[in-house]
Short mmCIF file of C-alpha atoms in Angstrom, two decimals:
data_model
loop_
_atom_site.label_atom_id
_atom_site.label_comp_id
_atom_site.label_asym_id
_atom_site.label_seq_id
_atom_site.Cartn_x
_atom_site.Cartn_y
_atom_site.Cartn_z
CA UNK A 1 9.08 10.46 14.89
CA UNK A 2 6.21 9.24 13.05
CA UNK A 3 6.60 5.30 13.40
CA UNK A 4 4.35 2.16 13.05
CA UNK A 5 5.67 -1.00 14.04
CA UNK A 6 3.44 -5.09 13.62
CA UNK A 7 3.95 -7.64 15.62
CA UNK A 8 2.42 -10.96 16.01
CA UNK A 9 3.35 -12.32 12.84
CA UNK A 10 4.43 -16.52 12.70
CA UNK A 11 4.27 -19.38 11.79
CA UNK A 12 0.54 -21.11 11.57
CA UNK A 13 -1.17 -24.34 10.48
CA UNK A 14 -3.49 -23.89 7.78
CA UNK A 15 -7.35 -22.93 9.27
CA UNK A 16 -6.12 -21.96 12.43
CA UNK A 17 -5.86 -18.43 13.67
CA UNK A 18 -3.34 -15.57 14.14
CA UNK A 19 -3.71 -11.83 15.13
CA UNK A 20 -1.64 -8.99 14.46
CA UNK A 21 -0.67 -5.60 16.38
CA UNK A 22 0.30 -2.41 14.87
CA UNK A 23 1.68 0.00 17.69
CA UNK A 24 1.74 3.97 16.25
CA UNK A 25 3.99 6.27 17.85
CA UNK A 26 4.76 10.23 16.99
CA UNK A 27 0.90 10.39 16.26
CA UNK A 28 -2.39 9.84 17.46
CA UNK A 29 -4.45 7.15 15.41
CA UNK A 30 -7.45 8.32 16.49
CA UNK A 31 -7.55 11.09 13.65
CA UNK A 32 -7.16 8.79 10.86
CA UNK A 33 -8.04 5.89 8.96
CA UNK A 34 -6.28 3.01 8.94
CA UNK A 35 -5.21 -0.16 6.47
CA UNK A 36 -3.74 -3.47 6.43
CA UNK A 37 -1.72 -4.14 3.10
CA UNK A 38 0.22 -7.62 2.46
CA UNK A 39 2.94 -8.79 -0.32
CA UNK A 40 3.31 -12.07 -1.11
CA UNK A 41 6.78 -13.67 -1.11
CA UNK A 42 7.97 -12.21 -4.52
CA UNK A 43 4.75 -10.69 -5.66
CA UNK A 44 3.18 -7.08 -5.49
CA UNK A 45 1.12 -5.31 -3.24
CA UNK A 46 -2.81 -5.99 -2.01
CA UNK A 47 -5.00 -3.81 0.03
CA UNK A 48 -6.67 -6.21 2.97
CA UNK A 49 -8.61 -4.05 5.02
CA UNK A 50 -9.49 -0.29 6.19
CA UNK A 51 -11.17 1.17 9.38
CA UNK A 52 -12.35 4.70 9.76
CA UNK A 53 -10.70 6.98 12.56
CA UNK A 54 -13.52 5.80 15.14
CA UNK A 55 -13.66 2.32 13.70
CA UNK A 56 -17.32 2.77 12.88
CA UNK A 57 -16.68 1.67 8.98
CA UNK A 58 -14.93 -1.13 7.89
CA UNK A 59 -14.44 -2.71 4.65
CA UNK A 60 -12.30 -5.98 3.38
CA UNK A 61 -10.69 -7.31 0.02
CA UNK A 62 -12.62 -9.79 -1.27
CA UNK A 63 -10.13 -12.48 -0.70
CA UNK A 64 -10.46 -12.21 3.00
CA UNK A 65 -14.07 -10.91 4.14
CA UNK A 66 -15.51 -13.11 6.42
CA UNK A 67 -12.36 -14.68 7.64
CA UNK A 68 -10.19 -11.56 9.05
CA UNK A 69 -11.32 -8.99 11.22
CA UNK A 70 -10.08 -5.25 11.58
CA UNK A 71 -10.22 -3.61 14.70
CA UNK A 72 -8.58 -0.58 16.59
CA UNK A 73 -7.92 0.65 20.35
CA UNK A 74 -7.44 4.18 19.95
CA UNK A 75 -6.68 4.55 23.97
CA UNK A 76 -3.99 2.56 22.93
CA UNK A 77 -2.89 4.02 19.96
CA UNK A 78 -2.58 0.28 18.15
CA UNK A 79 -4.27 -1.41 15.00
CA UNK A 80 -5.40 -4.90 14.91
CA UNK A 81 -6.00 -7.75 12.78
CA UNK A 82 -7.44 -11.08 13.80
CA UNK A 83 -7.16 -13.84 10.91
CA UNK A 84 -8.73 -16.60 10.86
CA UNK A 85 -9.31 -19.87 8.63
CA UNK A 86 -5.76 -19.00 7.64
CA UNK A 87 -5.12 -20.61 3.98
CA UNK A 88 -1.11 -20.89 2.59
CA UNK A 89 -2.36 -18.38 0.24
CA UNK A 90 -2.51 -16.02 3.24
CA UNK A 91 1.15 -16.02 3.76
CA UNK A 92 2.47 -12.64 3.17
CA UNK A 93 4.65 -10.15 4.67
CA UNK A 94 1.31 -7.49 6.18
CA UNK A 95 2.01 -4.25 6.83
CA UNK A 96 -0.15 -1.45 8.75
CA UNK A 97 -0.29 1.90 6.90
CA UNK A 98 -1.94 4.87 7.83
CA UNK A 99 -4.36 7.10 5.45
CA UNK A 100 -4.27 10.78 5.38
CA UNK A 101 -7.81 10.91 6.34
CA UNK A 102 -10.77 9.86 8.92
CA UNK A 103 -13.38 7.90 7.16
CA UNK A 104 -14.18 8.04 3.08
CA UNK A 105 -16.14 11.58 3.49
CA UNK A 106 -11.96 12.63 3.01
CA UNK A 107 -12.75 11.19 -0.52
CA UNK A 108 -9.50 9.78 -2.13
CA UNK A 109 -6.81 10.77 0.72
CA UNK A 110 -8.81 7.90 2.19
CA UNK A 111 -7.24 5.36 0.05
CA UNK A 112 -3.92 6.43 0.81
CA UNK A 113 -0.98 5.46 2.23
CA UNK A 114 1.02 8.03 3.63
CA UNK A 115 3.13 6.20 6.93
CA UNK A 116 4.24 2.22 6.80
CA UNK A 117 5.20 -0.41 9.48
CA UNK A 118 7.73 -2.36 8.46
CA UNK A 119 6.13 -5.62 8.11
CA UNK A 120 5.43 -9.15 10.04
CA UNK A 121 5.82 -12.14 8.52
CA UNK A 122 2.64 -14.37 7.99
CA UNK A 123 3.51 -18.06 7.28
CA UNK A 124 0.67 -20.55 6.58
CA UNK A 125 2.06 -24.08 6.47
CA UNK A 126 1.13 -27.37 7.76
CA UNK B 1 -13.94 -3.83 -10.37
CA UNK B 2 -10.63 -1.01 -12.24
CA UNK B 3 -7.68 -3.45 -13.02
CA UNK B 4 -3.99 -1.80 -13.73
CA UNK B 5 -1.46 -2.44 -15.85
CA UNK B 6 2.12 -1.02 -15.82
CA UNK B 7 4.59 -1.21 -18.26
CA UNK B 8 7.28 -2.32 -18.53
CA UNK B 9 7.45 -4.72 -15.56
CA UNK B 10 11.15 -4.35 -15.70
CA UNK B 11 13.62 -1.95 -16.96
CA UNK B 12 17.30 -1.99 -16.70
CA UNK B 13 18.64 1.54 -16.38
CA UNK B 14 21.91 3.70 -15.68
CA UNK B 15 22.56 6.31 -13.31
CA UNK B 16 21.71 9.41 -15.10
CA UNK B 17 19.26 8.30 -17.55
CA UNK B 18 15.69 9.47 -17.98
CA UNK B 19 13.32 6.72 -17.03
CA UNK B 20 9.80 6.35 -17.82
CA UNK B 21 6.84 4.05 -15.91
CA UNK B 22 3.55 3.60 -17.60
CA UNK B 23 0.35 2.86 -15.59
CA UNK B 24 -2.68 1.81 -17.59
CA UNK B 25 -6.33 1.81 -15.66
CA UNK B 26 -9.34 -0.47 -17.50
CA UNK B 27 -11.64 2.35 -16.79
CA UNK B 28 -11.10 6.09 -16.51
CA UNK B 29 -10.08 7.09 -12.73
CA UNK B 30 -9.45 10.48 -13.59
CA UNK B 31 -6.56 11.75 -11.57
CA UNK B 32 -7.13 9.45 -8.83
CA UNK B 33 -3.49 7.41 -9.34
CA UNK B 34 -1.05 7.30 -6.44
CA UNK B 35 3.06 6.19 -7.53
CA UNK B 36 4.97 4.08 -4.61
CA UNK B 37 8.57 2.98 -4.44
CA UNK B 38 9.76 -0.20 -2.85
CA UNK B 39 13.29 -1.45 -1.78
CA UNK B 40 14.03 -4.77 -1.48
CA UNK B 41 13.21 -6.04 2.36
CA UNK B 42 11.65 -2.12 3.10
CA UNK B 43 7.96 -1.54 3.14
CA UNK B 44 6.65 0.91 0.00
CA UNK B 45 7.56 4.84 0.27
CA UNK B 46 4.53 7.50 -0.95
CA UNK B 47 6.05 9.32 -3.75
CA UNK B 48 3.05 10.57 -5.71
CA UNK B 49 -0.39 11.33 -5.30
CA UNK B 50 -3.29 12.73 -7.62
CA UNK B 51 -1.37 11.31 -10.32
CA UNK B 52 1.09 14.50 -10.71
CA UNK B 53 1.11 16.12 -6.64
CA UNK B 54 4.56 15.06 -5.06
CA UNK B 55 4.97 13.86 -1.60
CA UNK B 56 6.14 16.16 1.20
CA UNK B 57 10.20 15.12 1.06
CA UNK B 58 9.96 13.17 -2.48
CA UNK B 59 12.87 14.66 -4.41
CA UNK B 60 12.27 16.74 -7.41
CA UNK B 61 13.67 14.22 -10.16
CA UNK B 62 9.81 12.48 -9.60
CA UNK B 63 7.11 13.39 -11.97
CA UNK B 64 3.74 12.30 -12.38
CA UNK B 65 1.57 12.98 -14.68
CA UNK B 66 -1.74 11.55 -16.97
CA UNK B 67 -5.49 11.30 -16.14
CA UNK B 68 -8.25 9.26 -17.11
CA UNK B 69 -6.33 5.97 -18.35
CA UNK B 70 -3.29 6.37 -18.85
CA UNK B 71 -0.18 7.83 -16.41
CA UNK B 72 3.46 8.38 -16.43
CA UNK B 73 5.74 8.07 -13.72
CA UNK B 74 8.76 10.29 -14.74
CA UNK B 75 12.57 9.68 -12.65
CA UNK B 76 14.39 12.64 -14.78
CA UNK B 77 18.12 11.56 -13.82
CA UNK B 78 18.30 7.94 -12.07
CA UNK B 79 19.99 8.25 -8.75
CA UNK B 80 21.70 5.08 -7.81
CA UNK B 81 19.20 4.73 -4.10
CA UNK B 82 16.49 4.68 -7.24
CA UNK B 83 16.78 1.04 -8.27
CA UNK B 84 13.74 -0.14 -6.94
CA UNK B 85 10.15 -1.62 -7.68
CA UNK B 86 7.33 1.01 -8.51
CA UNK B 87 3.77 0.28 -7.83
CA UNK B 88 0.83 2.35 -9.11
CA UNK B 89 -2.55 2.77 -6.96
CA UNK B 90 -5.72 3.30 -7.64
CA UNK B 91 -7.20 5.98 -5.17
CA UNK B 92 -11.27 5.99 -4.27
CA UNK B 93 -13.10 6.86 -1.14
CA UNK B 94 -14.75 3.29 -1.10
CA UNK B 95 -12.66 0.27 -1.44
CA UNK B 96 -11.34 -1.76 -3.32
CA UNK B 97 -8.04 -0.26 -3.55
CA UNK B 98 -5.96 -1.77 -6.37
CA UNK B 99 -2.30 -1.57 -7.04
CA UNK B 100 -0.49 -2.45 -10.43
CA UNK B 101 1.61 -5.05 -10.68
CA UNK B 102 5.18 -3.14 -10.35
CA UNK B 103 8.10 -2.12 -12.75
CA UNK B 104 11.15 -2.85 -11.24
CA UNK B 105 13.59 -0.68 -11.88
CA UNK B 106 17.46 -2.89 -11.75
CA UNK B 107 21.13 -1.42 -12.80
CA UNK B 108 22.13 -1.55 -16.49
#
């Protein structure tokens, strides 16, 4: 069946680095965009990132451009996300979700989130 | 940047009863409001998109509807697997991506 499933997720120092895996399975990633979303312990959901089916188009939340990278091997049928100058107000359960569609010229189905990992656990503490 | 509101943030409910989630953007979004349901420890579930189109497998019970500022998330008779936190989503095809802050849904 459809299934995504992180990894990587830990225990880090604030301003060091950390990068995360999503592995897809029952589908072929390279059809369709693809977003990391996190949660807080006990708060709601953010968007953190999106890349387009070929990874040509990327775009970040505010609170993390500049410091996390998106990135995808579709030979490999996984999702990254490299993190760095990690801050405690980075720690956050991040899931991988896939969008309905390629790239934004699928106009809203871009923006959503149709198939969810279950989650890795990011923990920024000194 | 649209901000959302939802309201209520929480609701205590019965099995059985007719519950209703508001979703309020700060700028008109037209239909472009997605509805997501979250269990405690599980990662969100798609239940509406378009503000009133259901999700392939979403049971019937789920309703959307509104458009421009203001939407409705409609459970018509609360199942007990139910009690969970809703989230409402902005939808664009250029980010940012917003979510509400979520109406949790608990057992009268």
């Amino acid at each position: 069946q459809v299934q995504l499933v992180e990894s990587g997720g830990g225990v880090v120092q604030p301003g060091r680095s950390l990068r995360l895996s999503c592995a897809a399975s029952g589908f072929s990633i390279s059809s369709y965009g693809m977003h990391w979303v996190r949660q807080a312990p006990g708060k709601g959901l953010e968007w953190v990132a999106i890349i387009s089916y070929d990874g040509g188009d990327k775009h970040y939340a505010d609170s993390v451009k500049g410091r996390f990278t998106i990135s995808r091997d579709n030979s490999q049928n996984t999702l990254y996300l490299q993190m760095n100058s990690l801050r405690a107000e980075d720690t956050a359960v991040y899931y991988c979700a896939k969008s309905p569609g390629p790239s934004n010229s699928s106009g809203y189905y871009y923006s959503l989130f149709d198939v969810w990992g279950q989650g890795t656990l990011v923990s920024v503490s000194s | 940047d649209i901000q959302l509101t939802q309201s209520p943030s929480f609701l205590s409910a019965s099995v059985g009863d007719r519950v209703i989630i508001t979703c309020r953007a700060s700028q008109g979004i037209s239909t472009y409001l997605a509805w997501y349901q979250q269990k405690p420890g599980k990662a969100p579930k798609l239940l509406i998109y378009a503000a009133s189109t259901l999700q392939s497998g979403v049971p019937s019970r789920f309703s959307g509807s509104g458009s421009g500022t203001e939407f409705t998330l409609t459970i018509s008779s609360l199942h007990p697997e139910d009690f969970a936190t809703y989230y409402c989503q902005q939808l664009n095809s250029y980010p940012p991506f917003p979510f509400g802050p979520g109406t949790k849904v608990d057992i009268k």
